[in-house]
Coordinates of N, CA and C in Angstrom, one line a residue:
X35 N 55.7 88.5 26.2 CA 56.1 87.2 25.5 C 57.5 87.4 25.1
X36 N 58.3 86.4 25.3 CA 59.7 86.3 25.0 C 60.0 86.2 23.5
X37 N 61.1 86.6 23.1 CA 61.5 86.6 21.7 C 61.6 85.1 21.1
X38 N 61.8 84.2 22.0 CA 61.9 82.8 21.6 C 60.6 82.0 21.6
X39 N 59.4 82.8 21.8 CA 58.1 82.2 21.9 C 57.3 82.6 20.6
X40 N 56.5 81.7 20.2 CA 55.6 81.9 19.0 C 54.2 81.7 19.6
X41 N 53.4 82.6 19.4 CA 52.0 82.7 19.9 C 50.9 82.3 18.9
X42 N 50.0 81.5 19.4 CA 48.9 81.0 18.6 C 47.6 81.4 19.4
X43 N 46.6 81.9 18.8 CA 45.3 82.0 19.4 C 44.5 80.8 19.0
X44 N 43.7 80.3 19.9 CA 42.9 79.1 19.6 C 41.4 79.7 19.6
X45 N 40.7 79.4 18.4 CA 39.4 80.0 18.2 C 38.4 78.9 17.8
X46 N 37.2 79.0 18.1 CA 36.2 78.0 17.6 C 36.1 78.1 16.1
X47 N 36.3 76.9 15.5 CA 36.2 76.9 14.0 C 34.9 77.5 13.4
X48 N 33.8 77.1 14.0 CA 32.6 77.5 13.5 C 32.4 79.1 13.5
X49 N 33.0 79.8 14.5 CA 32.9 81.2 14.5 C 33.8 81.8 13.4
X50 N 35.0 81.3 13.3 CA 35.9 81.8 12.3 C 35.3 81.6 10.8
X51 N 34.7 80.4 10.6 CA 34.1 80.2 9.3 C 32.9 81.1 9.1
X52 N 32.1 81.3 10.1 CA 30.9 82.1 10.1 C 31.3 83.6 9.6
X53 N 32.3 84.1 10.2 CA 32.8 85.5 9.9 C 33.6 85.6 8.7
X54 N 34.5 84.6 8.5 CA 35.6 84.8 7.6 C 35.9 83.6 6.7
X55 N 34.8 83.0 6.1 CA 34.8 81.8 5.4 C 35.9 81.6 4.4
X56 N 36.1 82.6 3.6 CA 37.1 82.6 2.5 C 38.3 83.4 2.6
X57 N 38.5 83.9 3.8 CA 39.7 84.8 4.1 C 40.8 83.9 4.7
X58 N 42.0 84.5 4.5 CA 43.2 83.9 5.1 C 43.6 84.6 6.4
X59 N 43.2 85.9 6.5 CA 43.6 86.7 7.7 C 42.3 87.4 8.2
X60 N 42.5 87.9 9.5 CA 41.5 88.6 10.2 C 42.1 90.0 10.5
X61 N 41.2 91.0 10.4 CA 41.7 92.3 10.7 C 41.7 92.5 12.3
X62 N 42.7 93.3 12.7 CA 42.8 93.5 14.2 C 41.6 94.0 14.9
X63 N 40.8 94.9 14.2 CA 39.6 95.3 14.9 C 38.6 94.2 15.1
X64 N 38.5 93.3 14.0 CA 37.6 92.2 14.1 C 38.0 91.3 15.2
X65 N 39.3 91.0 15.1 CA 39.8 90.1 16.2 C 39.4 90.5 17.6
X66 N 39.7 91.8 17.8 CA 39.4 92.4 19.2 C 38.0 92.5 19.5
X67 N 37.1 92.8 18.6 CA 35.7 93.0 18.8 C 34.8 91.8 18.9
X68 N 35.1 90.8 18.2 CA 34.2 89.6 18.1 C 34.3 88.8 19.4
X69 N 33.2 88.4 19.9 CA 33.2 87.6 21.1 C 33.3 86.1 20.7
X70 N 34.5 85.7 20.5 CA 34.8 84.3 19.9 C 34.1 83.2 20.7
X71 N 34.1 83.3 22.0 CA 33.6 82.2 22.8 C 32.3 82.4 23.4
X72 N 31.5 83.3 22.7 CA 30.2 83.6 23.2 C 29.2 82.4 23.2
X73 N 29.3 81.6 22.2 CA 28.4 80.4 22.0 C 29.0 79.1 22.4
X74 N 30.2 79.0 22.7 CA 30.9 77.8 23.1 C 32.0 78.1 24.1
X75 N 32.0 77.3 25.2 CA 33.0 77.6 26.2 C 34.0 76.5 26.3
X76 N 35.2 76.8 26.5 CA 36.2 75.8 26.9 C 36.6 76.0 28.3
X77 N 36.7 74.9 29.0 CA 37.2 74.9 30.4 C 38.5 74.2 30.6
X78 N 39.0 74.2 31.7 CA 40.3 73.5 32.0 C 40.1 72.0 31.7
X79 N 39.0 71.5 31.8 CA 38.7 70.1 31.5 C 39.0 69.7 30.0
X80 N 38.8 70.7 29.1 CA 39.1 70.5 27.7 C 40.6 70.3 27.5
X81 N 41.4 70.6 28.4 CA 42.8 70.5 28.3 C 43.5 69.4 29.2
X82 N 42.7 68.5 29.6 CA 43.2 67.4 30.4 C 44.4 66.7 29.8
X83 N 44.4 66.5 28.4 CA 45.5 65.9 27.8 C 46.9 66.7 28.0
X84 N 46.7 67.9 28.3 CA 48.0 68.8 28.4 C 48.7 68.5 29.8
X85 N 47.9 68.1 30.8 CA 48.4 68.0 32.2 C 49.6 67.1 32.2
X86 N 49.7 66.0 31.5 CA 51.0 65.1 31.6 C 52.2 65.9 31.2
X87 N 52.1 66.8 30.2 CA 53.2 67.5 29.7 C 53.4 68.9 30.3
X88 N 52.3 69.5 30.6 CA 52.2 70.9 31.1 C 51.2 71.0 32.3
X89 N 51.8 70.8 33.4 CA 50.9 70.9 34.6 C 50.2 72.2 34.8
X90 N 49.1 72.2 35.3 CA 48.4 73.5 35.7 C 49.2 74.2 36.7
X91 N 49.5 75.5 36.4 CA 50.2 76.4 37.3 C 49.4 77.6 37.7
X92 N 50.0 78.3 38.6 CA 49.3 79.6 39.1 C 49.8 80.7 38.2
X93 N 48.9 81.5 37.7 CA 49.1 82.6 36.8 C 49.3 83.9 37.6
X94 N 49.8 84.9 37.0 CA 49.9 86.2 37.6 C 48.6 86.9 37.8
X95 N 47.5 86.3 37.1 CA 46.2 86.8 37.2 C 45.3 85.8 37.7
X96 N 44.2 86.1 38.5 CA 43.2 85.2 38.9 C 42.3 84.8 37.7
X97 N 42.3 85.5 36.7 CA 41.5 85.4 35.6 C 42.1 84.4 34.5
X98 N 43.2 84.0 34.7 CA 43.9 83.1 33.8 C 44.1 81.7 34.3
X99 N 43.7 80.8 33.6 CA 44.1 79.3 33.9 C 45.3 79.1 33.1
X100 N 46.4 78.7 33.7 CA 47.7 78.5 33.0 C 48.1 77.0 33.1
X101 N 48.4 76.6 31.9 CA 49.1 75.2 31.8 C 50.4 75.5 31.3
X102 N 51.5 74.9 32.0 CA 52.9 75.1 31.6 C 53.5 76.3 32.3
X103 N 54.5 76.9 31.6 CA 55.2 78.1 32.2 C 55.2 79.2 31.2
X104 N 54.9 80.4 31.7 CA 54.8 81.5 30.8 C 56.1 81.8 30.1
X105 N 57.2 81.4 30.6 CA 58.5 81.6 29.9 C 58.9 80.4 28.9
X106 N 58.0 79.5 28.8 CA 58.3 78.3 27.9 C 57.0 78.0 27.2
X107 N 56.7 76.7 27.0 CA 55.5 76.2 26.4 C 54.4 76.4 27.4
X108 N 53.3 77.0 26.9 CA 52.1 77.2 27.8 C 50.8 77.4 27.0
X109 N 49.8 77.1 27.7 CA 48.4 77.4 27.2 C 47.8 78.3 28.3
X110 N 47.1 79.3 27.8 CA 46.4 80.2 28.8 C 45.0 80.4 28.4
X111 N 44.0 80.2 29.4 CA 42.6 80.5 29.2 C 42.3 81.7 30.0
X112 N 41.9 82.8 29.4 CA 41.6 84.1 30.0 C 40.1 84.2 30.2
X113 N 39.6 84.4 31.4 CA 38.2 84.5 31.7 C 37.9 85.9 32.1
X114 N 36.7 86.4 31.8 CA 36.1 87.6 32.4 C 34.7 87.2 32.8
X115 N 34.4 87.4 34.1 CA 33.1 87.1 34.6 C 32.8 85.5 34.4
X116 N 33.8 84.8 34.6 CA 33.7 83.3 34.4 C 33.3 82.8 33.0
X117 N 33.6 83.6 32.0 CA 33.3 83.3 30.6 C 34.7 83.4 29.9
X118 N 35.1 82.3 29.2 CA 36.3 82.4 28.4 C 36.2 83.5 27.3
X119 N 37.3 84.4 27.3 CA 37.3 85.4 26.3 C 38.5 85.2 25.3
X120 N 39.5 84.5 25.8 CA 40.7 84.2 25.0 C 41.3 83.0 25.4
X121 N 41.7 82.2 24.4 CA 42.5 80.9 24.6 C 43.7 81.0 23.7
X122 N 44.8 80.9 24.3 CA 46.1 81.0 23.5 C 47.2 80.0 23.9
X123 N 48.1 79.7 23.1 CA 49.2 78.9 23.3 C 50.5 79.5 22.9
X124 N 51.6 79.4 23.7 CA 52.9 79.9 23.3 C 53.8 78.7 23.3
X125 N 54.6 78.7 22.1 CA 55.5 77.6 21.8 C 56.9 78.2 22.0
X126 N 57.7 77.5 22.9 CA 59.0 77.8 23.1 C 59.9 77.3 22.0
X127 N 60.5 78.2 21.2 CA 61.3 77.9 20.0 C 62.7 77.6 20.4
X128 N 63.1 77.6 21.6 CA 64.5 77.6 21.9 C 64.9 76.1 22.0
X129 N 64.1 75.2 21.9 CA 64.4 73.8 21.9 C 63.4 73.0 21.1
X130 N 63.5 71.7 21.0 CA 62.6 70.8 20.2 C 61.1 71.0 20.6
X131 N 60.3 71.6 19.9 CA 59.0 72.0 20.2 C 58.0 71.1 19.4
X132 N 58.4 70.1 18.7 CA 57.6 69.4 17.8 C 56.5 68.6 18.6
X133 N 56.8 68.1 19.7 CA 55.8 67.3 20.5 C 54.7 68.2 21.1
X134 N 55.1 69.4 21.5 CA 54.1 70.3 21.9 C 53.2 70.8 20.8
X135 N 53.8 71.1 19.7 CA 52.9 71.5 18.5 C 51.9 70.4 18.2
X136 N 52.4 69.2 18.2 CA 51.5 68.0 17.9 C 50.4 68.0 18.9
X137 N 50.7 68.2 20.2 CA 49.7 68.2 21.3 C 48.7 69.3 21.1
X138 N 49.2 70.6 20.8 CA 48.3 71.7 20.5 C 47.3 71.4 19.3
X139 N 47.9 70.8 18.3 CA 47.1 70.5 17.1 C 46.0 69.5 17.5
X140 N 46.3 68.4 18.2 CA 45.4 67.5 18.7 C 44.2 68.1 19.5
X141 N 44.6 68.9 20.4 CA 43.7 69.6 21.3 C 42.8 70.4 20.4
X142 N 43.3 71.2 19.5 CA 42.4 72.0 18.6 C 41.5 71.2 17.8
X143 N 42.0 70.1 17.2 CA 41.1 69.2 16.5 C 40.0 68.6 17.3
X144 N 40.4 68.1 18.5 CA 39.4 67.4 19.4 C 38.3 68.4 19.8
X145 N 38.6 69.7 19.9 CA 37.6 70.7 20.3 C 37.1 71.5 19.2
X146 N 37.3 71.1 17.9 CA 36.8 71.8 16.7 C 37.2 73.3 16.7
X147 N 38.5 73.5 16.9 CA 39.1 74.8 16.9 C 40.1 75.0 15.7
X148 N 40.5 76.2 15.5 CA 41.5 76.4 14.6 C 42.5 77.5 15.2
X149 N 43.5 77.8 14.6 CA 44.5 78.7 15.2 C 44.5 80.0 14.4
X150 N 44.9 81.0 15.1 CA 45.2 82.3 14.5 C 46.6 82.7 14.9
X151 N 47.4 83.0 14.0 CA 48.8 83.4 14.3 C 48.9 84.8 14.9
X152 N 50.1 85.2 15.3 CA 50.2 86.5 15.9 C 50.0 87.6 14.8
X153 N 50.2 87.2 13.5 CA 49.9 88.1 12.4 C 48.5 88.0 12.0
X154 N 47.7 87.4 12.8 CA 46.2 87.2 12.5 C 45.9 86.4 11.3
X155 N 46.7 85.5 10.9 CA 46.5 84.6 9.8 C 45.8 83.3 10.3
X156 N 44.8 82.9 9.6 CA 44.0 81.7 10.0 C 44.8 80.5 9.6
X157 N 45.0 79.6 10.6 CA 45.8 78.4 10.4 C 45.1 77.2 10.7
X158 N 45.1 76.2 9.9 CA 44.5 74.9 10.3 C 45.4 74.2 11.3
X159 N 44.7 73.4 12.2 CA 45.5 72.8 13.3 C 46.2 71.5 12.8
X160 N 47.2 71.7 12.0 CA 48.0 70.5 11.6 C 49.4 71.0 11.7
X161 N 50.3 70.0 12.0 CA 51.7 70.2 12.3 C 52.4 70.9 11.1
X162 N 52.2 70.5 9.9 CA 52.9 71.1 8.8 C 52.5 72.5 8.7
X163 N 51.2 72.9 8.8 CA 50.9 74.3 8.7 C 51.5 75.1 9.7
X164 N 51.5 74.6 11.0 CA 52.1 75.4 12.1 C 53.6 75.5 11.9
X165 N 54.3 74.4 11.5 CA 55.7 74.5 11.3 C 56.1 75.4 10.2
X166 N 55.3 75.5 9.1 CA 55.6 76.4 8.0 C 55.4 77.8 8.5
X167 N 54.4 78.1 9.4 CA 54.3 79.4 9.8 C 55.4 79.8 10.8
X168 N 55.8 78.9 11.6 CA 57.0 79.2 12.5 C 58.2 79.5 11.7
X169 N 58.4 78.7 10.6 CA 59.6 78.9 9.7 C 59.6 80.3 9.1
X170 N 58.4 80.9 9.0 CA 58.3 82.2 8.4 C 58.2 83.4 9.5
X171 N 58.2 83.0 10.7 CA 58.1 83.9 11.8 C 59.3 84.7 12.0
X172 N 59.1 86.0 11.8 CA 60.3 86.9 11.7 C 61.2 86.9 13.0
X173 N 60.6 86.9 14.2 CA 61.3 86.9 15.4 C 62.1 85.5 15.5
X174 N 61.5 84.5 15.1 CA 62.2 83.2 15.1 C 63.4 83.2 14.2
X175 N 63.2 83.8 13.0 CA 64.4 83.8 12.1 C 65.5 84.7 12.7
X176 N 65.1 85.8 13.3 CA 66.2 86.7 14.0 C 66.8 85.9 15.2
X177 N 66.0 85.1 15.9 CA 66.5 84.4 17.1 C 67.5 83.3 16.5
X178 N 67.2 82.6 15.5 CA 68.1 81.6 14.9 C 69.4 82.2 14.5
X179 N 69.3 83.3 13.8 CA 70.4 84.0 13.3 C 71.4 84.4 14.3
X180 N 71.0 84.6 15.5 CA 71.9 85.0 16.6 C 72.3 83.8 17.3

């Protein structure tokens, strides 16, 4: 991931609430060990609204469905044995990213998902929440300062 990118994991809301109802963050072990998509699957069809802005591209891995460009705005669906195991988005902070953030928030809301920041903080899928987290993102601050 490039220094100018901000990463969000997309998780099913019901799973996060089930495990972490009143918490603001998730421990790294929990994040890595929970099968987030065990009871509900997202497919490329759930991301049809992305295609206009981020066409589906070929990933470096056969197990990843990629929308967009890995060096810019993108959404990745990682599959193991045809089952989604990770869904994430990367926001390119080097230019106006507000439209992409809005699109990601809409997709998360439509699919009853929430976000998890790279620091494993649980974030509601709304533009203000994501913008506030980006504003506090250390790498972004360092990038802007340069």
